[in-house]
Amino acid sequence: MDKKFWSEKAKRIKPYVAGEQPKFDDIIKLNTNESPFPPSPKAIEAFYNTNAADMRLYPDTNAQIVREAAAFADGVKPENIFVGNGSDDVLAMTFMALFDGEVKTPDVTYSFYTVWASLLGVDLKEIPLNDDLTIPVEKFFGGSCIIANPNAPTGLMLSLEDIEKIAANADGPVVIDEAYVAFGAETAAVLIDKYPNLLVVRTLSKAHGLAGLRMGYAIGCEDLIGALYAVKDSFNSYPTDRAAQNMAAAALYDVEYNKATVERVCRIRDNTAEELRKMGFSVTDSKTNFLFITHPAISAEELMKKLRDKAIIVRRLSNPRTSNYLRMSMGTEEQMERVLAEIRNILEG
Ligand code: PMP
């Protein structure tokens, strides 16, 4: 590509590389933190009940039924909710709507943050994690920041108290990306009335088993939500479609199904972590639907390759500080049993 007719902006960007979606059969796909379980039957029913003939009409521009459902699920008002096409879309709007100048983030975190920052001219300041991969809370005091809680790919969480300290000591927007919060951390959504600078970002891709739907939302005071809608309406006024809005609303109302699914994933995670520790792995105390693991006797690269030979796909992130770690999403009970058996075989040579 000679990029001859590319804009200067397009020439400058270094796009995010998403985990692969392999096309071959019978794989155990543990590389993009999807749910191993289907979404709520009520969401599936809502899809089939969507009137396809209505697709001639544009969808509700603000996805009001999703705002109401998310407000119900999170105990806030619909005015506190912004809806987007997956949380990546919500986060991109957030970078445009809330960030000027310097914004702090951990040096090991969701790597899309650096992509939006460079695209949009935000000066992302990377704060090194402590040696044990935890977040140095005080270093986030002052200014603006974006923090994934729990953090990805480490899986480690900050307490609600620490998040509150960061929000209280900031003098700009504080964005908490809660993609994995359902798997064991506490949500900061309870603090939005107290901190008008606090924005919480959520996705339906993980706990709700709807990664293919592309639905995410933000929770914040009406003023922050207004900024997000202003940017959205300057970019794409219909980011979510009719079927997706119906499915998302049904999924959000089905609190019981979500709770049971999340508990099941957490049980699988804790059992898998225990078995991996017995095999000599160092495993972070993950509060997510994935484990972040490293072993003294085999490199992450080699283990990843050997697992791939057995049709088990995991992910190694490029950050040099954690390049000897693998991130392994949780599969079903049966899948994880097979994965553990294959790892045992690999370690035994
Ligand atoms: N935030 C974090 C921390 C993530 O790991 C992901 C998933 N890649 C996302 C946001 C984006 O999720 P989605 O766009 O599917 O909502």
mmCIF file of C-alpha atoms and ligand atoms in Angstrom:
data_model
loop_
_atom_site.group_PDB
_atom_site.id
_atom_site.type_symbol
_atom_site.label_atom_id
_atom_site.label_comp_id
_atom_site.label_asym_id
_atom_site.label_seq_id
_atom_site.Cartn_x
_atom_site.Cartn_y
_atom_site.Cartn_z
ATOM 1 C CA MET A 1 0.000 0.000 0.000
ATOM 2 C CA ASP A 2 1.465 3.361 -0.961
ATOM 3 C CA LYS A 3 -1.267 5.268 0.977
ATOM 4 C CA LYS A 4 -1.216 7.827 -1.829
ATOM 5 C CA PHE A 5 -4.731 9.104 -1.334
ATOM 6 C CA TRP A 6 -4.906 8.599 2.422
ATOM 7 C CA SER A 7 -5.594 11.562 4.696
ATOM 8 C CA GLU A 8 -2.757 12.584 7.003
ATOM 9 C CA LYS A 9 -4.878 11.319 9.900
ATOM 10 C CA ALA A 10 -5.312 7.891 8.294
ATOM 11 C CA LYS A 11 -1.570 7.708 7.583
ATOM 12 C CA ARG A 12 -0.746 8.362 11.233
ATOM 13 C CA ILE A 13 -2.984 5.743 12.851
ATOM 14 C CA LYS A 14 -1.864 2.379 14.167
ATOM 15 C CA PRO A 15 -5.098 0.364 14.267
ATOM 16 C CA TYR A 16 -6.028 -1.966 17.112
ATOM 17 C CA VAL A 17 -5.549 -5.632 16.242
ATOM 18 C CA ALA A 18 -8.520 -7.653 17.504
ATOM 19 C CA GLY A 19 -8.098 -11.277 18.580
ATOM 20 C CA GLU A 20 -8.641 -13.603 15.642
ATOM 21 C CA GLN A 21 -11.960 -15.330 14.893
ATOM 22 C CA PRO A 22 -10.579 -18.588 13.466
ATOM 23 C CA LYS A 23 -12.663 -20.283 10.813
ATOM 24 C CA PHE A 24 -11.599 -23.905 11.351
ATOM 25 C CA ASP A 25 -13.847 -26.412 13.175
ATOM 26 C CA ASP A 26 -13.709 -27.973 16.628
ATOM 27 C CA ILE A 27 -11.582 -25.324 18.233
ATOM 28 C CA ILE A 28 -11.727 -24.210 21.821
ATOM 29 C CA LYS A 29 -11.696 -20.451 21.416
ATOM 30 C CA LEU A 30 -10.326 -18.751 24.514
ATOM 31 C CA ASN A 31 -8.737 -15.655 22.959
ATOM 32 C CA THR A 32 -11.301 -12.818 23.045
ATOM 33 C CA ASN A 33 -13.092 -13.160 26.399
ATOM 34 C CA GLU A 34 -16.479 -14.014 24.936
ATOM 35 C CA SER A 35 -18.988 -15.894 27.089
ATOM 36 C CA PRO A 36 -18.969 -19.682 26.691
ATOM 37 C CA PHE A 37 -22.745 -19.603 27.239
ATOM 38 C CA PRO A 38 -25.559 -18.265 25.067
ATOM 39 C CA PRO A 39 -27.425 -15.074 25.950
ATOM 40 C CA SER A 40 -30.682 -15.061 27.941
ATOM 41 C CA PRO A 41 -33.507 -17.030 26.236
ATOM 42 C CA LYS A 42 -35.537 -13.840 26.616
ATOM 43 C CA ALA A 43 -33.003 -11.978 24.450
ATOM 44 C CA ILE A 44 -33.202 -14.711 21.809
ATOM 45 C CA GLU A 45 -37.014 -14.485 21.910
ATOM 46 C CA ALA A 46 -36.793 -10.697 21.503
ATOM 47 C CA PHE A 47 -34.713 -11.205 18.364
ATOM 48 C CA TYR A 48 -37.349 -13.484 16.823
ATOM 49 C CA ASN A 49 -40.125 -11.115 17.880
ATOM 50 C CA THR A 50 -38.474 -8.206 16.087
ATOM 51 C CA ASN A 51 -40.629 -7.186 13.158
ATOM 52 C CA ALA A 52 -38.334 -7.493 10.138
ATOM 53 C CA ALA A 53 -40.695 -5.372 8.032
ATOM 54 C CA ASP A 54 -40.062 -2.497 10.473
ATOM 55 C CA MET A 55 -36.444 -2.502 9.318
ATOM 56 C CA ARG A 56 -37.526 -0.066 6.583
ATOM 57 C CA LEU A 57 -37.654 2.510 9.399
ATOM 58 C CA TYR A 58 -34.608 3.899 11.165
ATOM 59 C CA PRO A 59 -34.123 2.692 14.740
ATOM 60 C CA ASP A 60 -34.619 4.922 17.775
ATOM 61 C CA THR A 61 -31.607 7.211 17.598
ATOM 62 C CA ASN A 62 -31.006 7.186 21.367
ATOM 63 C CA ALA A 63 -32.010 3.527 21.959
ATOM 64 C CA GLN A 64 -34.482 4.568 24.648
ATOM 65 C CA ILE A 65 -35.603 0.989 25.462
ATOM 66 C CA VAL A 66 -31.976 0.057 26.157
ATOM 67 C CA ARG A 67 -31.488 3.177 28.290
ATOM 68 C CA GLU A 68 -34.508 2.159 30.351
ATOM 69 C CA ALA A 69 -33.374 -1.445 30.695
ATOM 70 C CA ALA A 70 -29.825 -0.438 31.675
ATOM 71 C CA ALA A 71 -31.231 2.081 34.166
ATOM 72 C CA PHE A 72 -33.320 -0.725 35.671
ATOM 73 C CA ALA A 73 -30.321 -3.096 35.848
ATOM 74 C CA ASP A 74 -28.024 -0.497 37.401
ATOM 75 C CA GLY A 75 -30.436 1.413 39.655
ATOM 76 C CA VAL A 76 -30.006 4.772 37.889
ATOM 77 C CA LYS A 77 -32.255 6.938 35.699
ATOM 78 C CA PRO A 78 -32.489 6.509 31.891
ATOM 79 C CA GLU A 79 -31.078 10.063 31.608
ATOM 80 C CA ASN A 80 -27.871 8.678 33.130
ATOM 81 C CA ILE A 81 -27.361 6.187 30.274
ATOM 82 C CA PHE A 82 -25.667 6.585 26.876
ATOM 83 C CA VAL A 83 -25.982 3.656 24.449
ATOM 84 C CA GLY A 84 -23.461 2.748 21.767
ATOM 85 C CA ASN A 85 -22.462 0.047 19.289
ATOM 86 C CA GLY A 86 -20.449 -2.051 21.735
ATOM 87 C CA SER A 87 -18.361 -0.499 24.475
ATOM 88 C CA ASP A 88 -15.564 0.139 21.956
ATOM 89 C CA ASP A 89 -17.937 2.612 20.299
ATOM 90 C CA VAL A 90 -18.896 4.105 23.674
ATOM 91 C CA LEU A 91 -15.212 4.460 24.579
ATOM 92 C CA ALA A 92 -14.352 6.081 21.248
ATOM 93 C CA MET A 93 -17.159 8.622 21.824
ATOM 94 C CA THR A 94 -15.857 9.136 25.364
ATOM 95 C CA PHE A 95 -12.351 9.950 24.124
ATOM 96 C CA MET A 96 -13.863 12.521 21.753
ATOM 97 C CA ALA A 97 -16.386 13.963 24.199
ATOM 98 C CA LEU A 98 -14.428 14.157 27.464
ATOM 99 C CA PHE A 99 -10.678 14.116 26.926
ATOM 100 C CA ASP A 100 -8.401 17.065 26.122
ATOM 101 C CA GLY A 101 -4.696 17.119 26.870
ATOM 102 C CA GLU A 102 -3.199 14.619 29.287
ATOM 103 C CA VAL A 103 -5.073 11.497 30.409
ATOM 104 C CA LYS A 104 -3.557 8.845 32.679
ATOM 105 C CA THR A 105 -3.912 5.100 32.197
ATOM 106 C CA PRO A 106 -1.972 2.038 33.446
ATOM 107 C CA ASP A 107 0.963 0.934 31.247
ATOM 108 C CA VAL A 108 -0.553 -2.548 31.046
ATOM 109 C CA THR A 109 -4.222 -2.257 30.100
ATOM 110 C CA TYR A 110 -6.708 -2.474 27.225
ATOM 111 C CA SER A 111 -4.520 -1.556 24.269
ATOM 112 C CA PHE A 112 -7.325 0.148 22.324
ATOM 113 C CA TYR A 113 -6.935 3.212 24.616
ATOM 114 C CA THR A 114 -3.640 4.144 22.935
ATOM 115 C CA VAL A 115 -5.223 3.772 19.491
ATOM 116 C CA TRP A 116 -8.084 6.203 20.236
ATOM 117 C CA ALA A 117 -5.644 8.564 21.942
ATOM 118 C CA SER A 118 -3.349 8.725 18.922
ATOM 119 C CA LEU A 119 -6.256 9.044 16.491
ATOM 120 C CA LEU A 120 -7.855 11.856 18.471
ATOM 121 C CA GLY A 121 -4.751 13.686 19.670
ATOM 122 C CA VAL A 122 -5.190 12.801 23.342
ATOM 123 C CA ASP A 123 -1.937 12.705 25.313
ATOM 124 C CA LEU A 124 -2.165 9.333 27.057
ATOM 125 C CA LYS A 125 0.251 9.159 29.983
ATOM 126 C CA GLU A 126 1.078 5.577 30.906
ATOM 127 C CA ILE A 127 1.472 5.013 34.655
ATOM 128 C CA PRO A 128 3.549 1.878 35.370
ATOM 129 C CA LEU A 129 1.768 -0.840 37.331
ATOM 130 C CA ASN A 130 3.407 -1.992 40.566
ATOM 131 C CA ASP A 131 5.653 -5.068 40.278
ATOM 132 C CA ASP A 132 2.750 -7.280 41.372
ATOM 133 C CA LEU A 133 0.712 -5.819 38.465
ATOM 134 C CA THR A 134 -1.629 -3.888 40.787
ATOM 135 C CA ILE A 135 -2.549 -0.274 40.023
ATOM 136 C CA PRO A 136 -0.684 2.418 42.031
ATOM 137 C CA VAL A 137 -3.804 4.314 43.139
ATOM 138 C CA GLU A 138 -2.202 7.578 44.371
ATOM 139 C CA LYS A 139 -0.398 8.072 41.054
ATOM 140 C CA PHE A 140 -3.821 8.531 39.472
ATOM 141 C CA PHE A 141 -4.725 11.483 41.691
ATOM 142 C CA GLY A 142 -5.132 14.798 39.828
ATOM 143 C CA GLY A 143 -6.015 15.327 36.150
ATOM 144 C CA SER A 144 -8.099 12.868 34.102
ATOM 145 C CA CYS A 145 -7.781 9.136 33.705
ATOM 146 C CA ILE A 146 -9.167 6.004 32.142
ATOM 147 C CA ILE A 147 -8.924 2.760 34.096
ATOM 148 C CA ALA A 148 -10.337 -0.671 33.287
ATOM 149 C CA ASN A 149 -11.746 -2.162 36.491
ATOM 150 C CA PRO A 150 -11.071 -5.039 36.720
ATOM 151 C CA ASN A 151 -8.019 -4.340 34.596
ATOM 152 C CA ALA A 152 -7.409 -6.290 31.399
ATOM 153 C CA PRO A 153 -5.354 -8.340 30.762
ATOM 154 C CA THR A 154 -4.198 -8.656 34.391
ATOM 155 C CA GLY A 155 -7.695 -9.459 35.711
ATOM 156 C CA LEU A 156 -6.939 -7.561 38.934
ATOM 157 C CA MET A 157 -9.486 -5.205 40.455
ATOM 158 C CA LEU A 158 -9.444 -1.990 42.440
ATOM 159 C CA SER A 159 -11.820 -1.642 45.388
ATOM 160 C CA LEU A 160 -14.724 0.770 45.198
ATOM 161 C CA GLU A 161 -12.959 2.807 47.903
ATOM 162 C CA ASP A 162 -9.901 3.247 45.679
ATOM 163 C CA ILE A 163 -12.049 4.246 42.687
ATOM 164 C CA GLU A 164 -13.802 6.791 44.884
ATOM 165 C CA LYS A 165 -10.452 8.220 46.020
ATOM 166 C CA ILE A 166 -9.398 8.627 42.393
ATOM 167 C CA ALA A 167 -12.702 10.330 41.456
ATOM 168 C CA ALA A 168 -12.525 12.601 44.509
ATOM 169 C CA ASN A 169 -8.916 13.628 43.821
ATOM 170 C CA ALA A 170 -9.262 14.149 40.058
ATOM 171 C CA ASP A 171 -9.682 17.511 38.413
ATOM 172 C CA GLY A 172 -11.081 16.156 35.163
ATOM 173 C CA PRO A 173 -13.155 13.234 33.906
ATOM 174 C CA VAL A 174 -12.499 9.793 35.411
ATOM 175 C CA VAL A 175 -13.590 6.960 33.122
ATOM 176 C CA ILE A 176 -13.951 3.463 34.573
ATOM 177 C CA ASP A 177 -14.221 0.742 31.930
ATOM 178 C CA GLU A 178 -16.255 -1.973 33.639
ATOM 179 C CA ALA A 179 -16.308 -4.547 30.822
ATOM 180 C CA TYR A 180 -15.638 -7.342 33.362
ATOM 181 C CA VAL A 181 -17.145 -5.888 36.549
ATOM 182 C CA ALA A 182 -19.877 -8.541 36.862
ATOM 183 C CA PHE A 183 -17.288 -11.277 37.484
ATOM 184 C CA GLY A 184 -16.274 -10.085 40.937
ATOM 185 C CA ALA A 185 -15.619 -6.337 41.276
ATOM 186 C CA GLU A 186 -17.938 -3.641 42.599
ATOM 187 C CA THR A 187 -19.432 -1.148 40.198
ATOM 188 C CA ALA A 188 -18.649 2.562 40.513
ATOM 189 C CA ALA A 189 -22.096 3.351 39.052
ATOM 190 C CA VAL A 190 -23.279 3.893 42.649
ATOM 191 C CA LEU A 191 -21.026 6.983 42.803
ATOM 192 C CA ILE A 192 -22.269 8.943 39.795
ATOM 193 C CA ASP A 193 -24.573 11.247 41.797
ATOM 194 C CA LYS A 194 -21.687 12.179 44.069
ATOM 195 C CA TYR A 195 -19.025 12.659 41.363
ATOM 196 C CA PRO A 196 -20.126 14.593 38.252
ATOM 197 C CA ASN A 197 -16.717 13.781 36.678
ATOM 198 C CA LEU A 198 -17.238 9.998 36.866
ATOM 199 C CA LEU A 199 -18.234 7.955 33.800
ATOM 200 C CA VAL A 200 -18.680 4.175 33.970
ATOM 201 C CA VAL A 201 -18.564 2.171 30.719
ATOM 202 C CA ARG A 202 -20.230 -1.229 30.306
ATOM 203 C CA THR A 203 -20.638 -3.886 27.651
ATOM 204 C CA LEU A 204 -23.111 -6.678 26.927
ATOM 205 C CA SER A 205 -20.321 -8.659 25.235
ATOM 206 C CA LYS A 206 -19.073 -10.545 28.291
ATOM 207 C CA ALA A 207 -21.468 -11.309 31.172
ATOM 208 C CA HIS A 208 -24.535 -11.166 28.896
ATOM 209 C CA GLY A 209 -23.070 -13.392 26.168
ATOM 210 C CA LEU A 210 -23.807 -10.870 23.416
ATOM 211 C CA ALA A 211 -20.432 -10.028 21.857
ATOM 212 C CA GLY A 212 -21.926 -10.551 18.400
ATOM 213 C CA LEU A 213 -24.706 -8.036 19.062
ATOM 214 C CA ARG A 214 -22.440 -5.004 19.549
ATOM 215 C CA MET A 215 -24.056 -3.190 22.441
ATOM 216 C CA GLY A 216 -22.480 -1.134 25.204
ATOM 217 C CA TYR A 217 -23.419 1.786 27.389
ATOM 218 C CA ALA A 218 -22.081 4.473 29.684
ATOM 219 C CA ILE A 219 -23.434 5.571 33.068
ATOM 220 C CA GLY A 220 -22.827 9.098 34.346
ATOM 221 C CA CYS A 221 -24.432 12.372 35.339
ATOM 222 C CA GLU A 222 -26.693 13.944 32.725
ATOM 223 C CA ASP A 223 -24.061 16.476 31.762
ATOM 224 C CA LEU A 224 -21.468 13.829 30.790
ATOM 225 C CA ILE A 225 -24.138 11.774 29.016
ATOM 226 C CA GLY A 226 -25.103 14.924 27.083
ATOM 227 C CA ALA A 227 -21.515 15.282 25.841
ATOM 228 C CA LEU A 228 -21.540 11.701 24.567
ATOM 229 C CA TYR A 229 -24.842 12.129 22.708
ATOM 230 C CA ALA A 230 -23.578 15.401 21.194
ATOM 231 C CA VAL A 231 -20.522 13.620 19.782
ATOM 232 C CA LYS A 232 -22.519 10.567 18.659
ATOM 233 C CA ASP A 233 -24.948 12.832 16.786
ATOM 234 C CA SER A 234 -22.012 14.461 15.022
ATOM 235 C CA PHE A 235 -20.690 11.111 13.885
ATOM 236 C CA ASN A 236 -23.420 8.483 13.399
ATOM 237 C CA SER A 237 -26.915 9.112 14.735
ATOM 238 C CA TYR A 238 -28.091 5.475 14.447
ATOM 239 C CA PRO A 239 -25.259 3.349 15.854
ATOM 240 C CA THR A 240 -27.498 0.511 17.110
ATOM 241 C CA ASP A 241 -30.174 -1.294 15.091
ATOM 242 C CA ARG A 242 -33.756 -2.313 15.926
ATOM 243 C CA ALA A 243 -33.080 -6.020 16.535
ATOM 244 C CA ALA A 244 -30.047 -5.248 18.678
ATOM 245 C CA GLN A 245 -31.988 -2.754 20.790
ATOM 246 C CA ASN A 246 -34.742 -5.310 21.418
ATOM 247 C CA MET A 247 -32.300 -8.079 22.325
ATOM 248 C CA ALA A 248 -30.200 -5.845 24.553
ATOM 249 C CA ALA A 249 -33.207 -4.579 26.508
ATOM 250 C CA ALA A 250 -34.486 -8.139 27.080
ATOM 251 C CA ALA A 251 -31.017 -9.307 28.167
ATOM 252 C CA LEU A 252 -30.615 -6.438 30.636
ATOM 253 C CA TYR A 253 -33.993 -7.117 32.263
ATOM 254 C CA ASP A 254 -33.156 -10.812 32.732
ATOM 255 C CA VAL A 255 -31.107 -10.171 35.865
ATOM 256 C CA GLU A 256 -31.575 -13.721 37.197
ATOM 257 C CA TYR A 257 -30.239 -15.436 34.082
ATOM 258 C CA ASN A 258 -27.242 -13.096 34.001
ATOM 259 C CA LYS A 259 -26.466 -13.726 37.651
ATOM 260 C CA ALA A 260 -26.605 -17.516 37.224
ATOM 261 C CA THR A 261 -24.387 -17.414 34.109
ATOM 262 C CA VAL A 262 -21.832 -15.162 35.747
ATOM 263 C CA GLU A 263 -21.691 -17.386 38.845
ATOM 264 C CA ARG A 264 -21.096 -20.399 36.613
ATOM 265 C CA VAL A 265 -18.238 -18.672 34.757
ATOM 266 C CA CYS A 266 -16.701 -17.603 38.096
ATOM 267 C CA ARG A 267 -16.815 -21.194 39.390
ATOM 268 C CA ILE A 268 -15.091 -22.420 36.205
ATOM 269 C CA ARG A 269 -12.484 -19.647 36.561
ATOM 270 C CA ASP A 270 -11.698 -20.438 40.203
ATOM 271 C CA ASN A 271 -11.457 -24.197 39.585
ATOM 272 C CA THR A 272 -9.233 -23.658 36.540
ATOM 273 C CA ALA A 273 -6.994 -21.238 38.481
ATOM 274 C CA GLU A 274 -6.591 -23.775 41.271
ATOM 275 C CA GLU A 275 -5.619 -26.561 38.861
ATOM 276 C CA LEU A 276 -3.154 -24.302 37.026
ATOM 277 C CA ARG A 277 -1.520 -23.260 40.299
ATOM 278 C CA LYS A 278 -1.063 -26.942 41.179
ATOM 279 C CA MET A 279 0.840 -27.292 37.873
ATOM 280 C CA GLY A 280 3.231 -24.491 38.873
ATOM 281 C CA PHE A 281 1.595 -21.579 37.048
ATOM 282 C CA SER A 282 1.561 -18.154 38.552
ATOM 283 C CA VAL A 283 -2.052 -16.997 38.145
ATOM 284 C CA THR A 284 -3.251 -13.496 39.027
ATOM 285 C CA ASP A 285 -6.288 -13.174 41.312
ATOM 286 C CA SER A 286 -8.649 -12.593 38.391
ATOM 287 C CA LYS A 287 -12.051 -11.003 38.938
ATOM 288 C CA THR A 288 -12.906 -11.400 35.242
ATOM 289 C CA ASN A 289 -13.935 -14.161 32.823
ATOM 290 C CA PHE A 290 -10.296 -14.860 31.908
ATOM 291 C CA LEU A 291 -7.051 -15.895 33.621
ATOM 292 C CA PHE A 292 -3.653 -14.264 33.186
ATOM 293 C CA ILE A 293 -1.004 -16.938 33.574
ATOM 294 C CA THR A 294 2.730 -17.547 33.335
ATOM 295 C CA HIS A 295 4.865 -20.632 34.003
ATOM 296 C CA PRO A 296 8.551 -20.779 35.014
ATOM 297 C CA ALA A 297 9.325 -23.822 32.831
ATOM 298 C CA ILE A 298 7.718 -22.919 29.495
ATOM 299 C CA SER A 299 7.529 -19.606 27.645
ATOM 300 C CA ALA A 300 4.143 -18.102 26.899
ATOM 301 C CA GLU A 301 4.976 -18.195 23.197
ATOM 302 C CA GLU A 302 5.770 -21.903 23.209
ATOM 303 C CA LEU A 303 2.741 -22.816 25.301
ATOM 304 C CA MET A 304 0.474 -20.778 23.037
ATOM 305 C CA LYS A 305 1.846 -22.563 19.982
ATOM 306 C CA LYS A 306 1.506 -26.017 21.513
ATOM 307 C CA LEU A 307 -2.064 -25.287 22.585
ATOM 308 C CA ARG A 308 -2.848 -24.087 19.091
ATOM 309 C CA ASP A 309 -1.594 -27.411 17.720
ATOM 310 C CA LYS A 310 -4.365 -28.931 19.846
ATOM 311 C CA ALA A 311 -6.918 -26.421 18.462
ATOM 312 C CA ILE A 312 -6.982 -24.379 21.677
ATOM 313 C CA ILE A 313 -6.639 -20.663 20.953
ATOM 314 C CA VAL A 314 -5.443 -18.305 23.709
ATOM 315 C CA ARG A 315 -3.983 -14.797 23.491
ATOM 316 C CA ARG A 316 -0.594 -13.277 24.182
ATOM 317 C CA LEU A 317 -0.613 -9.488 24.345
ATOM 318 C CA SER A 318 2.291 -7.538 22.951
ATOM 319 C CA ASN A 319 3.110 -5.389 26.003
ATOM 320 C CA PRO A 320 6.802 -6.147 26.741
ATOM 321 C CA ARG A 321 6.218 -6.129 30.515
ATOM 322 C CA THR A 322 3.805 -9.039 30.336
ATOM 323 C CA SER A 323 4.878 -10.778 27.143
ATOM 324 C CA ASN A 324 5.583 -14.011 29.037
ATOM 325 C CA TYR A 325 1.945 -14.221 30.138
ATOM 326 C CA LEU A 326 -1.016 -15.767 28.372
ATOM 327 C CA ARG A 327 -4.578 -14.554 28.672
ATOM 328 C CA MET A 328 -7.029 -17.420 28.645
ATOM 329 C CA SER A 329 -10.770 -16.795 28.487
ATOM 330 C CA MET A 330 -12.962 -19.258 30.325
ATOM 331 C CA GLY A 331 -14.768 -21.905 28.286
ATOM 332 C CA THR A 332 -17.411 -24.379 29.453
ATOM 333 C CA GLU A 333 -16.635 -26.909 32.217
ATOM 334 C CA GLU A 334 -15.934 -29.642 29.607
ATOM 335 C CA GLN A 335 -13.753 -27.373 27.490
ATOM 336 C CA MET A 336 -11.639 -26.324 30.477
ATOM 337 C CA GLU A 337 -11.190 -29.939 31.538
ATOM 338 C CA ARG A 338 -9.776 -30.684 28.098
ATOM 339 C CA VAL A 339 -7.593 -27.578 28.195
ATOM 340 C CA LEU A 340 -6.163 -28.551 31.592
ATOM 341 C CA ALA A 341 -5.471 -32.083 30.365
ATOM 342 C CA GLU A 342 -3.642 -30.740 27.289
ATOM 343 C CA ILE A 343 -1.585 -28.336 29.418
ATOM 344 C CA ARG A 344 -0.627 -31.195 31.755
ATOM 345 C CA ASN A 345 0.530 -33.217 28.716
ATOM 346 C CA ILE A 346 2.526 -30.287 27.353
ATOM 347 C CA LEU A 347 4.286 -29.693 30.680
ATOM 348 C CA GLU A 348 5.123 -33.374 31.006
ATOM 349 C CA GLY A 349 6.743 -33.120 27.569
HETATM 350 N N1 PMP B 1 -13.007 -2.769 27.397
HETATM 351 C C1 PMP B 1 -12.229 -3.812 27.708
HETATM 352 C C2 PMP B 1 -11.352 -3.722 28.899
HETATM 353 C C3 PMP B 1 -12.261 -4.959 26.903
HETATM 354 O O1 PMP B 1 -11.463 -5.999 27.177
HETATM 355 C C4 PMP B 1 -13.112 -5.003 25.781
HETATM 356 C C5 PMP B 1 -13.182 -6.248 24.921
HETATM 357 N N2 PMP B 1 -12.203 -6.353 23.960
HETATM 358 C C6 PMP B 1 -13.885 -3.876 25.488
HETATM 359 C C7 PMP B 1 -13.825 -2.782 26.320
HETATM 360 C C8 PMP B 1 -14.765 -3.802 24.260
HETATM 361 O O2 PMP B 1 -15.855 -4.631 24.299
HETATM 362 P P1 PMP B 1 -17.068 -4.457 23.297
HETATM 363 O O3 PMP B 1 -16.712 -3.462 22.251
HETATM 364 O O4 PMP B 1 -17.323 -5.827 22.770
HETATM 365 O O5 PMP B 1 -18.200 -3.958 24.134
#
